[in-house]
CSV table of C-alpha atoms and ligand atoms in Angstrom, one decimal:
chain,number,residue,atom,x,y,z
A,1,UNK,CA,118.2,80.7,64.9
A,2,UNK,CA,119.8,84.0,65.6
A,3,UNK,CA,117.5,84.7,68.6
A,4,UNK,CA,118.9,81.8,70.0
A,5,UNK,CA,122.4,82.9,70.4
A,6,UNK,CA,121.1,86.7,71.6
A,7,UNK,CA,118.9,85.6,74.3
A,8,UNK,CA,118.8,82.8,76.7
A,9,UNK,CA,115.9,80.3,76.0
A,10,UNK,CA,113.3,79.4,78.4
A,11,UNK,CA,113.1,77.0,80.4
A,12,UNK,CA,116.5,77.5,81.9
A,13,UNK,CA,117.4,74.6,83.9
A,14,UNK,CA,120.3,72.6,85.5
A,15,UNK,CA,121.5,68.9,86.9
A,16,UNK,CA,119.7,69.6,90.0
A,17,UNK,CA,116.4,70.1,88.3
A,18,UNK,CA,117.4,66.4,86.5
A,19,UNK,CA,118.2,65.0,90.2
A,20,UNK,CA,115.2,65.7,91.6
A,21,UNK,CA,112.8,64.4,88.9
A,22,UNK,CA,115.3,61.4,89.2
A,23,UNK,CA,115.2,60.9,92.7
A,24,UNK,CA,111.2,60.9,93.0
A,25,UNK,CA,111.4,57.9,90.0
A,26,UNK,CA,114.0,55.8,92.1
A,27,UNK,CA,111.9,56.5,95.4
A,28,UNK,CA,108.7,54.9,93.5
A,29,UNK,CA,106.8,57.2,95.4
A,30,UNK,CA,105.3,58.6,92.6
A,31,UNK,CA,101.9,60.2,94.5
A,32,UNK,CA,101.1,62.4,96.9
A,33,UNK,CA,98.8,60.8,98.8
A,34,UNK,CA,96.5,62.3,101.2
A,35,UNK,CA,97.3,65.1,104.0
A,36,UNK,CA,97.6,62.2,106.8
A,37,UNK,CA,98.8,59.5,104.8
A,38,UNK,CA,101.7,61.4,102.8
A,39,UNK,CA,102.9,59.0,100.2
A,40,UNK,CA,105.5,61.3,98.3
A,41,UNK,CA,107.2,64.6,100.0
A,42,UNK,CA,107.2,67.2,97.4
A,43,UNK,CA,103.2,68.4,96.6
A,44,UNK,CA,103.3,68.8,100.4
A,45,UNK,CA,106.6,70.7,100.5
A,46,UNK,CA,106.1,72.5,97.8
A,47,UNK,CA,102.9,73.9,99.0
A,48,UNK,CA,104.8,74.8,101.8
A,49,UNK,CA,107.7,76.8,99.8
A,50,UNK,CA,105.5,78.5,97.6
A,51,UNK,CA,103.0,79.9,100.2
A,52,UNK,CA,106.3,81.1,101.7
A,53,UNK,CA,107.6,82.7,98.9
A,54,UNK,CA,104.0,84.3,97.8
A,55,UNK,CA,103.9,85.3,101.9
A,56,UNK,CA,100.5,83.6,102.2
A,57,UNK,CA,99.2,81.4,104.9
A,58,UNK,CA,98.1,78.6,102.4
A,59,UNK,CA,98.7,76.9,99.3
A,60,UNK,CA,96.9,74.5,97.7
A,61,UNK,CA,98.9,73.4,94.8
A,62,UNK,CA,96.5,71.6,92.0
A,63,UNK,CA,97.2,70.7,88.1
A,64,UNK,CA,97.1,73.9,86.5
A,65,UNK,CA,95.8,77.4,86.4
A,66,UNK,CA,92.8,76.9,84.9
A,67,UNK,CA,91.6,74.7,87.2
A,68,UNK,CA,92.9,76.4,89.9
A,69,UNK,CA,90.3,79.5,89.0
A,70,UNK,CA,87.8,76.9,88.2
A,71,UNK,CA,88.5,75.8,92.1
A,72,UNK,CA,88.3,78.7,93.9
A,73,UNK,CA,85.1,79.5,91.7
A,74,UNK,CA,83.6,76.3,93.4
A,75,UNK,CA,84.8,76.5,96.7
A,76,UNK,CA,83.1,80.0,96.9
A,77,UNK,CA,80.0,78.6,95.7
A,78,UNK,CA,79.7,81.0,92.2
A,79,UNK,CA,78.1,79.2,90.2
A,80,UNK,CA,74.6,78.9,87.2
A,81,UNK,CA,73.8,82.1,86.4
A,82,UNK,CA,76.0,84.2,88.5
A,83,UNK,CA,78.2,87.2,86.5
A,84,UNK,CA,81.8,87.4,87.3
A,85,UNK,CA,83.5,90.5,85.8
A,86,UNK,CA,86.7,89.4,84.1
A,87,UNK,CA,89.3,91.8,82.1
A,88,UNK,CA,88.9,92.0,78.9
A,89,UNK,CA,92.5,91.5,78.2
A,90,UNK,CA,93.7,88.3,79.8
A,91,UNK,CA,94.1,84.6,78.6
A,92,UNK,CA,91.3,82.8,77.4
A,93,UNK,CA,91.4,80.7,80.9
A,94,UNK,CA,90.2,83.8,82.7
A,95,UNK,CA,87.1,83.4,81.4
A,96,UNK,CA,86.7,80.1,80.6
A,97,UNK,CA,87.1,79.0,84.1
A,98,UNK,CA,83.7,81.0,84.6
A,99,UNK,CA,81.8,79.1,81.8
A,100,UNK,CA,83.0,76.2,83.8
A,101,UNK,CA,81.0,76.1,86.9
A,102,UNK,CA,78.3,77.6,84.4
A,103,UNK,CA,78.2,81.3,85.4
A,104,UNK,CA,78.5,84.1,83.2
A,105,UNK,CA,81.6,85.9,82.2
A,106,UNK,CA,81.3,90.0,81.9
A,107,UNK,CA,83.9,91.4,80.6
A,108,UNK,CA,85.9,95.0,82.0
A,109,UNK,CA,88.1,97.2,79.7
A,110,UNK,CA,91.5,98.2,80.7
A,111,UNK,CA,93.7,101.6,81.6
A,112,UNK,CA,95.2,102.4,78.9
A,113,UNK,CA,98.9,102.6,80.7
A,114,UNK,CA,99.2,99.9,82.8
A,115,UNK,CA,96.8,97.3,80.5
A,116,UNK,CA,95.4,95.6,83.7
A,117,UNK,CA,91.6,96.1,84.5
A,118,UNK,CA,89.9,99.3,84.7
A,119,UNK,CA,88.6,99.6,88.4
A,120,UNK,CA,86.0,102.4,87.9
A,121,UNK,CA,84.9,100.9,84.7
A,122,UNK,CA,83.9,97.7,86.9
A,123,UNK,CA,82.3,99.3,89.0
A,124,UNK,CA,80.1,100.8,86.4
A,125,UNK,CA,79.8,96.6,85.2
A,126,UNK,CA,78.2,95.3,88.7
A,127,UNK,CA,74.8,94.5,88.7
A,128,UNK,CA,72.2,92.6,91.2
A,129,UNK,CA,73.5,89.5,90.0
A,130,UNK,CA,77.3,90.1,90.0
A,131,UNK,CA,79.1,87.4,92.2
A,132,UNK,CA,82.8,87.6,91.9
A,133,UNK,CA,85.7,89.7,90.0
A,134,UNK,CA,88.6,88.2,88.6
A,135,UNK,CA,91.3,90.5,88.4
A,136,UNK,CA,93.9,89.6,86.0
A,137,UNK,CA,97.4,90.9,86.9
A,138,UNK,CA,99.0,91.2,83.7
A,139,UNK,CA,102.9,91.2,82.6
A,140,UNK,CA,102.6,90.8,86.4
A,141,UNK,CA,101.4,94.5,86.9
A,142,UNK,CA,98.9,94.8,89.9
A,143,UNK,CA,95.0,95.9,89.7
A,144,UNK,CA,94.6,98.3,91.9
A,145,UNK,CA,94.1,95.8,94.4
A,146,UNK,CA,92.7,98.2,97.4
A,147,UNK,CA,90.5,100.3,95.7
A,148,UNK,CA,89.1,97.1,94.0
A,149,UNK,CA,88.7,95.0,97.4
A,150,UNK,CA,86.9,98.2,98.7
A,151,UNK,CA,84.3,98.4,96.2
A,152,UNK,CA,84.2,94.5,95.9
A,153,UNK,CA,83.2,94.5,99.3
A,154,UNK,CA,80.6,97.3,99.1
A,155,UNK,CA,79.3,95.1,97.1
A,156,UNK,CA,79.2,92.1,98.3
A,157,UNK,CA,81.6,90.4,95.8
A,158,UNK,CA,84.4,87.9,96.2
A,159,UNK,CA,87.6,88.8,94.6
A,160,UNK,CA,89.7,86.4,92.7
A,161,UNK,CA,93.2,87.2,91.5
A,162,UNK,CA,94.5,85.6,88.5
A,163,UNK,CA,98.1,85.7,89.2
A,164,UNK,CA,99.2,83.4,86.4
A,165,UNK,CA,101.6,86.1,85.6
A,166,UNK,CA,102.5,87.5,88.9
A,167,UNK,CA,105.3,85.0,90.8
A,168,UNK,CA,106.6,87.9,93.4
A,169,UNK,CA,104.4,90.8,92.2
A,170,UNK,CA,104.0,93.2,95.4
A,171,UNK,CA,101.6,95.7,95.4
A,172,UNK,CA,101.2,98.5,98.5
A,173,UNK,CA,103.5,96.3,100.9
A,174,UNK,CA,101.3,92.8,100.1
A,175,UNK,CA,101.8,90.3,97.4
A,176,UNK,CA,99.4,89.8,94.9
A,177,UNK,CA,96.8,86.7,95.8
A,178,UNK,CA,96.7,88.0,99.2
A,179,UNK,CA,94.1,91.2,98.6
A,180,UNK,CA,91.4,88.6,97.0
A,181,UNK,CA,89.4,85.9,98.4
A,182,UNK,CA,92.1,83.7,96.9
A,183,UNK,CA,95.1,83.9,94.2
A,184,UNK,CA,95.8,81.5,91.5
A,185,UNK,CA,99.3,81.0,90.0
A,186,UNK,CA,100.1,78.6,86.4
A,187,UNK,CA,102.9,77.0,86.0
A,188,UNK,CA,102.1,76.1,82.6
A,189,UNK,CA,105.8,75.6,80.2
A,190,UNK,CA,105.3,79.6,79.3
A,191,UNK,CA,105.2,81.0,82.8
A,192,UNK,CA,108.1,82.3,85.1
A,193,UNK,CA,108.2,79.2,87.3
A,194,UNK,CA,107.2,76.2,85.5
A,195,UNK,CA,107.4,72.5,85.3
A,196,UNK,CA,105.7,72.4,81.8
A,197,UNK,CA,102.4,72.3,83.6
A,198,UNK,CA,101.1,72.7,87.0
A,199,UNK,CA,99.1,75.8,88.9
A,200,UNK,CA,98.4,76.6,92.8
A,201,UNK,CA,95.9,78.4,94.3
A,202,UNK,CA,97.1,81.0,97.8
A,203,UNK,CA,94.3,82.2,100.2
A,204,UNK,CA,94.5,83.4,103.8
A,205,UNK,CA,91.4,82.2,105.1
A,206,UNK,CA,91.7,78.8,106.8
A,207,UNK,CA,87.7,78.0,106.2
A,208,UNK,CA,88.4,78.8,102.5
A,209,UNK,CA,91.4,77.2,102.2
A,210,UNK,CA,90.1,73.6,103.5
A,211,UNK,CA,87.1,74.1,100.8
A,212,UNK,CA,89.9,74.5,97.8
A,213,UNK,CA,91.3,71.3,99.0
A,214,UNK,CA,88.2,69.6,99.2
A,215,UNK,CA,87.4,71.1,95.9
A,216,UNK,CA,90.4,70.0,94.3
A,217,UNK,CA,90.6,66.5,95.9
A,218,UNK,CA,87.8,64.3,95.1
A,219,UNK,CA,85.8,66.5,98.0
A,220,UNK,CA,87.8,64.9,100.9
A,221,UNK,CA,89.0,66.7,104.0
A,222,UNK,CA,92.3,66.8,105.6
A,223,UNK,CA,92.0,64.7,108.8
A,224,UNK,CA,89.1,62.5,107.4
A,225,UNK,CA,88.8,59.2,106.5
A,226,UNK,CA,90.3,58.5,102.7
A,227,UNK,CA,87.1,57.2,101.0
A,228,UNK,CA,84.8,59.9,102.7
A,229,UNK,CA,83.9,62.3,100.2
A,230,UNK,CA,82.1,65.4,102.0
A,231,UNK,CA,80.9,67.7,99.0
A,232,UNK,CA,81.7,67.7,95.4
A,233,UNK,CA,84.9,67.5,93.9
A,234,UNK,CA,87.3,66.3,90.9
A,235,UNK,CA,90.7,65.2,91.1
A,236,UNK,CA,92.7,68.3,90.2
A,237,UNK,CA,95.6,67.3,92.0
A,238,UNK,CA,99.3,68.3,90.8
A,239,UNK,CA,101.4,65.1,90.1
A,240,UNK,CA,104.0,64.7,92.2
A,241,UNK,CA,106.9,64.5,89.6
A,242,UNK,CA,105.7,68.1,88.6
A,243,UNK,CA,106.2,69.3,92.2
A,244,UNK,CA,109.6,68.1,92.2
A,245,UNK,CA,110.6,70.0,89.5
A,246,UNK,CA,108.8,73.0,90.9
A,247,UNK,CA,110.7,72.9,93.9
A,248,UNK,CA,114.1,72.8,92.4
A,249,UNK,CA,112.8,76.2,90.0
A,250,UNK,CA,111.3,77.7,93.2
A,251,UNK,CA,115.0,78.1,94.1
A,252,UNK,CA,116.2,79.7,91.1
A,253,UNK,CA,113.0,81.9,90.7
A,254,UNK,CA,113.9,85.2,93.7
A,255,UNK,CA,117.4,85.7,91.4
A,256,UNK,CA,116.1,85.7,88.7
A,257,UNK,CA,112.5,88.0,89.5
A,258,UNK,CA,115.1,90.7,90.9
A,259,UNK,CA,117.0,90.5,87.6
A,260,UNK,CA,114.0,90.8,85.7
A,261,UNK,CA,112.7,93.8,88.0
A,262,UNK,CA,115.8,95.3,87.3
A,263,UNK,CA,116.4,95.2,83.7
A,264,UNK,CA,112.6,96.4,84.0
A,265,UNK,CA,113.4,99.6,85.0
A,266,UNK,CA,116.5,100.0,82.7
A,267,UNK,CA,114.8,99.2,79.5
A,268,UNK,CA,111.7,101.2,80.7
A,269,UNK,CA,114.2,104.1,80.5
A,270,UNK,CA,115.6,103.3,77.1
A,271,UNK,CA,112.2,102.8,75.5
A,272,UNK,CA,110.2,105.3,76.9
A,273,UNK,CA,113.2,107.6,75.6
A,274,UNK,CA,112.3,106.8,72.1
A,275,UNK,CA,109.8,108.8,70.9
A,276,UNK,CA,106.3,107.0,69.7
A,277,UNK,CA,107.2,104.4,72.5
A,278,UNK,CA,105.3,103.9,75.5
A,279,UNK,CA,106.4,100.8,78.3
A,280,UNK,CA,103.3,99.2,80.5
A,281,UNK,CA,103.2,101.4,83.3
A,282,UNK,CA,104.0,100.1,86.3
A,283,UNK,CA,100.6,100.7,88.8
A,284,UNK,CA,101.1,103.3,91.3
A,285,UNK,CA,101.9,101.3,94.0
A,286,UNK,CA,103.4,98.3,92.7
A,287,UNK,CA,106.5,97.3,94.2
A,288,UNK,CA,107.7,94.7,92.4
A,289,UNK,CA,106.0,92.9,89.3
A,290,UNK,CA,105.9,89.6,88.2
A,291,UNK,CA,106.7,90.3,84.3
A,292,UNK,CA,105.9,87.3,82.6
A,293,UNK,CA,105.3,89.4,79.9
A,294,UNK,CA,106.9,92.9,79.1
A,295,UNK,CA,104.4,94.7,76.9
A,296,UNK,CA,104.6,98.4,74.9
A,297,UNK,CA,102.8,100.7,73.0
A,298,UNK,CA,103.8,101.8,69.7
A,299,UNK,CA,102.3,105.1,67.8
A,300,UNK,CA,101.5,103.8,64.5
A,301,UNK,CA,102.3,107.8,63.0
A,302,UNK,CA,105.8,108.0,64.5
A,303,UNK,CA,106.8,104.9,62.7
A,304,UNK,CA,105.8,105.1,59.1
A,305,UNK,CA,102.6,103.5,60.0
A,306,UNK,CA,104.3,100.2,60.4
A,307,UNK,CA,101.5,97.6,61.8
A,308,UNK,CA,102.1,95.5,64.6
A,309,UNK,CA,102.9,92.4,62.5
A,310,UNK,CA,105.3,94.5,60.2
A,311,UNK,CA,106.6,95.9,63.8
A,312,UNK,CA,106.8,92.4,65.1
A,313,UNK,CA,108.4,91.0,61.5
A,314,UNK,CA,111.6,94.1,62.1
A,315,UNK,CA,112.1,92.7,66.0
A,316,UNK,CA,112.1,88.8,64.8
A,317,UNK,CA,114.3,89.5,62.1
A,318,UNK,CA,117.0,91.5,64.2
A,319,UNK,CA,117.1,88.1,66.7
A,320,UNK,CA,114.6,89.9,69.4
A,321,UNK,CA,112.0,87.1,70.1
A,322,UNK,CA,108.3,88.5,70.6
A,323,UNK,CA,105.1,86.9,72.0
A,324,UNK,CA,101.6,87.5,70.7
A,325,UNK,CA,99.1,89.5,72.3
A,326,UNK,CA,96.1,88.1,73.6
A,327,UNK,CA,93.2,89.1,71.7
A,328,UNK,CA,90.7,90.8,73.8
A,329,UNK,CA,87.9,87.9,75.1
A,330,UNK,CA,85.0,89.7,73.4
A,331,UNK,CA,86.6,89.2,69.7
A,332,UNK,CA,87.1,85.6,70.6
A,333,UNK,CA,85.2,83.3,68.2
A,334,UNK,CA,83.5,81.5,71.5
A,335,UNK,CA,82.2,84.8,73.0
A,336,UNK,CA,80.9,86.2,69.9
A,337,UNK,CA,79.3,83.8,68.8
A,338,UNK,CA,78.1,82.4,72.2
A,339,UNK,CA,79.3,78.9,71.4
A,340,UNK,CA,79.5,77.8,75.2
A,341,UNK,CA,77.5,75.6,77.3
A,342,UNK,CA,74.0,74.7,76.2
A,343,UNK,CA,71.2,75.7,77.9
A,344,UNK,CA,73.5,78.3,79.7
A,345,UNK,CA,71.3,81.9,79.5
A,346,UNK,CA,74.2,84.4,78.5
A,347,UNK,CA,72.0,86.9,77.3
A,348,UNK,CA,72.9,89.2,80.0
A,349,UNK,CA,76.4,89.5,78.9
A,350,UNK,CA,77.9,92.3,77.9
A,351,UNK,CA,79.2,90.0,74.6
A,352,UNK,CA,78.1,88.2,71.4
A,353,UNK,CA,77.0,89.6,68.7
A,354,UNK,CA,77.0,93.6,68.3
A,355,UNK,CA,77.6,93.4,71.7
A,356,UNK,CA,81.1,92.1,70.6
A,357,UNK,CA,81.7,95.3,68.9
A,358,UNK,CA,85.4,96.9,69.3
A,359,UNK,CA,84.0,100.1,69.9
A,360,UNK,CA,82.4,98.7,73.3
A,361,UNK,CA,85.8,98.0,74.3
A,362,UNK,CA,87.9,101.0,73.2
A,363,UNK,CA,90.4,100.9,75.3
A,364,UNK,CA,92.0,97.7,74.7
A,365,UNK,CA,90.5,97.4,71.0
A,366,UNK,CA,93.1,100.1,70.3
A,367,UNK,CA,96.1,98.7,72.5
A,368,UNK,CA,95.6,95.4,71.0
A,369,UNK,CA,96.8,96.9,67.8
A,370,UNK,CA,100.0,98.7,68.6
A,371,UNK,CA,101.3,96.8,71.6
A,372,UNK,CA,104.5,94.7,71.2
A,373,UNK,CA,105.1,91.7,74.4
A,374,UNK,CA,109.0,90.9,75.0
A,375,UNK,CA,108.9,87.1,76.6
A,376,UNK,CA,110.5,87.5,80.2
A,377,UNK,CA,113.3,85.6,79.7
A,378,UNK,CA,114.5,88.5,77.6
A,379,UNK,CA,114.6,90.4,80.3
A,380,UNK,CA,117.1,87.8,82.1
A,381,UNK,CA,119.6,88.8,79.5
A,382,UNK,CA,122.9,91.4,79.9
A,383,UNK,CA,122.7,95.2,79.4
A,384,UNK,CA,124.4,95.3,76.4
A,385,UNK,CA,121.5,93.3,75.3
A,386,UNK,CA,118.4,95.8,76.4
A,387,UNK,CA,120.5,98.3,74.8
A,388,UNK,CA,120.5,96.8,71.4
A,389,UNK,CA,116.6,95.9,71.7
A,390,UNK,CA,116.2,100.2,72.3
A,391,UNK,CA,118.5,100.7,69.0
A,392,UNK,CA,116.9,98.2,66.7
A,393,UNK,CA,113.1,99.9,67.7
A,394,UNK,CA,115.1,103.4,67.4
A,395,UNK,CA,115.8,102.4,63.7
A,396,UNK,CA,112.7,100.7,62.9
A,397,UNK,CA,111.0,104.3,63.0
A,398,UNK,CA,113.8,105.4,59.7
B,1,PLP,C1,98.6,80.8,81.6
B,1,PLP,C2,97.4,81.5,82.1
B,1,PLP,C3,96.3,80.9,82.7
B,1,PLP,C4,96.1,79.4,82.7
B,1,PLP,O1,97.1,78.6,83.1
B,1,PLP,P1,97.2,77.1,82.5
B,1,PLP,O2,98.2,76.6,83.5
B,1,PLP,O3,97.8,77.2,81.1
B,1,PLP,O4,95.9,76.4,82.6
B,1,PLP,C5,95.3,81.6,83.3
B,1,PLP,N1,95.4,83.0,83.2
B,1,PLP,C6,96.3,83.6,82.6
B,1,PLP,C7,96.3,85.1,82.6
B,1,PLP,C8,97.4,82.9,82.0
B,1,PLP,O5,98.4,83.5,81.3
């Protein structure tokens, strides 16, 4: 209950948030409706606002961001058999999005300073059946988006950015979703902009774009008759209720993504003062990062040896809230084991059984167990604040 009172909770919301759920219930215009018969305002507005915001020609706003990879995956045709290269290090969604349309996940190791995916080590992954690469922006910190698009290209793959934790990241002047093929944002109850759930995919390409829409609409096409269905497609729209909400966050989410870039950099100094501490570096390049999650490395030796959990335990217990890591995909029970889609053929991936072993993944095997996340919301709280989370880890080392 202490963490309560020390930092803000999440979501953080206001009366106008409450008014605009509210006015879409008195309006009864409860659905979106199609791009030429527009029922309800907000899916269509908000798609507007948020390829604004993201700086990218389209939006396609669907029900969250699993399905949004799952759509993009579609609309680009990757598909049974197919491998798409994946970081190891990510949310299960990453990946499962891949077993969805019945291709094969392959999973990448990480750099060892700024946690996202290693691009020479996917390079050495690509193979004559390799597809696509999702790269997984996480705690909102950029790939390194050119050099990956360049040898993505070379090699005739698409690129898909998973920027479920990268609202506002910038990377080399351009905001991450616009290197790839397409970028896909959740708005799932967790995320930096959120209406509990929700997700939206931004692309650039206008013959793309129109295929994500199909994809994501019951294979329709804007312009065409309602009941003419053109190529396959679900119903993976986002409810119109949810959009509302996501419009009145939208408006608090640029204050708050340059308070969180800023108390970044302050605590970055603090912690990377303390010796045995070791903040997520920032990706040469990156201008500004998402940080839905603010991770750091801990040496084990420098701290009586504490483990993470015992680490963790110290932080809870002092009132600073943690999240858990993700374990890396190849540990997971489902990859391991293989226990995905029958009559699938995954024995080409670089998982499941020995293949599963830590020390094929060394990188983030290790990081997984001396890395500590702050939530983001942590990072929305005062000075005085970040100064007593860099005092309570000074003392945990005594
Ligand atoms: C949250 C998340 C997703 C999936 O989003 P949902 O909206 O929960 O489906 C995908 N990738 C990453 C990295 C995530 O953190």
């Amino acid at each position: 209950m202490r963490e309560e009172k020390l930092f803000p909770s999440w979501p953080v919301w206001d009366e106008e948030d409450v008014e605009a759920v509210s006015s879409v219930v008195r309006s009864g215009n409860w659905w979106c409706g199609a791009p030429l018969e527009q029922v309800g305002e907000n899916v269509w507005e908000f798609q507007k606002e948020f390829a604004r915001f993201q700086e990218a020609k389209h939006c396609v706003a669907v029900a969250n961001g699993t399905v949004a990879i799952e759509t993009v995956l579609l609309a680009l045709g990757v598909g049974m058999g197919d491998e798409v290269i994946v970081s190891d290090y990510t949310f299960v969604a990453s990946a499962s999005a891949v077993v969805a349309v019945n291709a094969v996940p392959v999973f990448c190791d990480i750099d060892p300073e700024t946690l996202v995916l290693d691009v020479d080590k996917f390079e050495s992954l690509i193979t004559a059946r390799t597809r696509a690469v999702i790269a997984v922006h996480l705690g909102g910190n950029p790939v390194e988006m050119d050099r990956l698009c360049e040898k993505a290209s070379k090699n005739g793959l698409k690129v898909v950015e998973d920027c479920a934790h990268a609202q506002g990241s910038r990377y080399r002047g351009k905001h991450a979703g616009n290197w790839g093929d397409a970028g896909t944002f959740s708005f799932q109850a967790s995320k930096v902009l959120t209406a509990g759930e929700g997700g939206a995919i931004v692309c650039n390409d206008d013959l793309l774009a129109e295929r994500i829409y199909s994809v994501s609409d019951c294979g329709r096409k804007p312009g065409k008759y309602f009941y003419s269905h053109f190529e396959y497609g679900t119903n993976y729209r986002l409810p119109e209720l949810s959009a509302a909400l996501l419009r009145s966050q939208l408006k608090k989410l640029p204050a708050q993504h340059a308070l969180r870039n800023e108390n970044a950099r302050y605590l970055a100094d603090r912690l990377n003062s303390i010796d045995g501490i070791t903040v997520m570096k920032p990706t040469d390049g990156a201008e500004e990062i998402g940080y839905y999650i603010y991770p750091f490395i801990f040496d084990p030796s420098k701290f009586e040896n504490i483990t993470k959990e015992g680490f963790k335990r110290k932080l809870n217990e002092n009132g600073i809230p943690t999240d858990d890591c993700y374990p890396p995909l190849h540990r997971l029970t489902c990859f391991r084991e293989s226990l995905l889609r029958e009559k699938i053929d995954y024995t080409q991936a670089n998982w499941g059984g020995n293949k599963s072993d830590d020390a094929l993944f060394p990188v983030v095997s290790d990081i997984y167990e001396r890395s500590i996340q702050l939530p983001h919301y942590v990072l929305l709280a005062d000075r005085g604040k970040l100064d007593y989370i860099a005092q309570t880890i000074e003392h945990i080392r005594y």
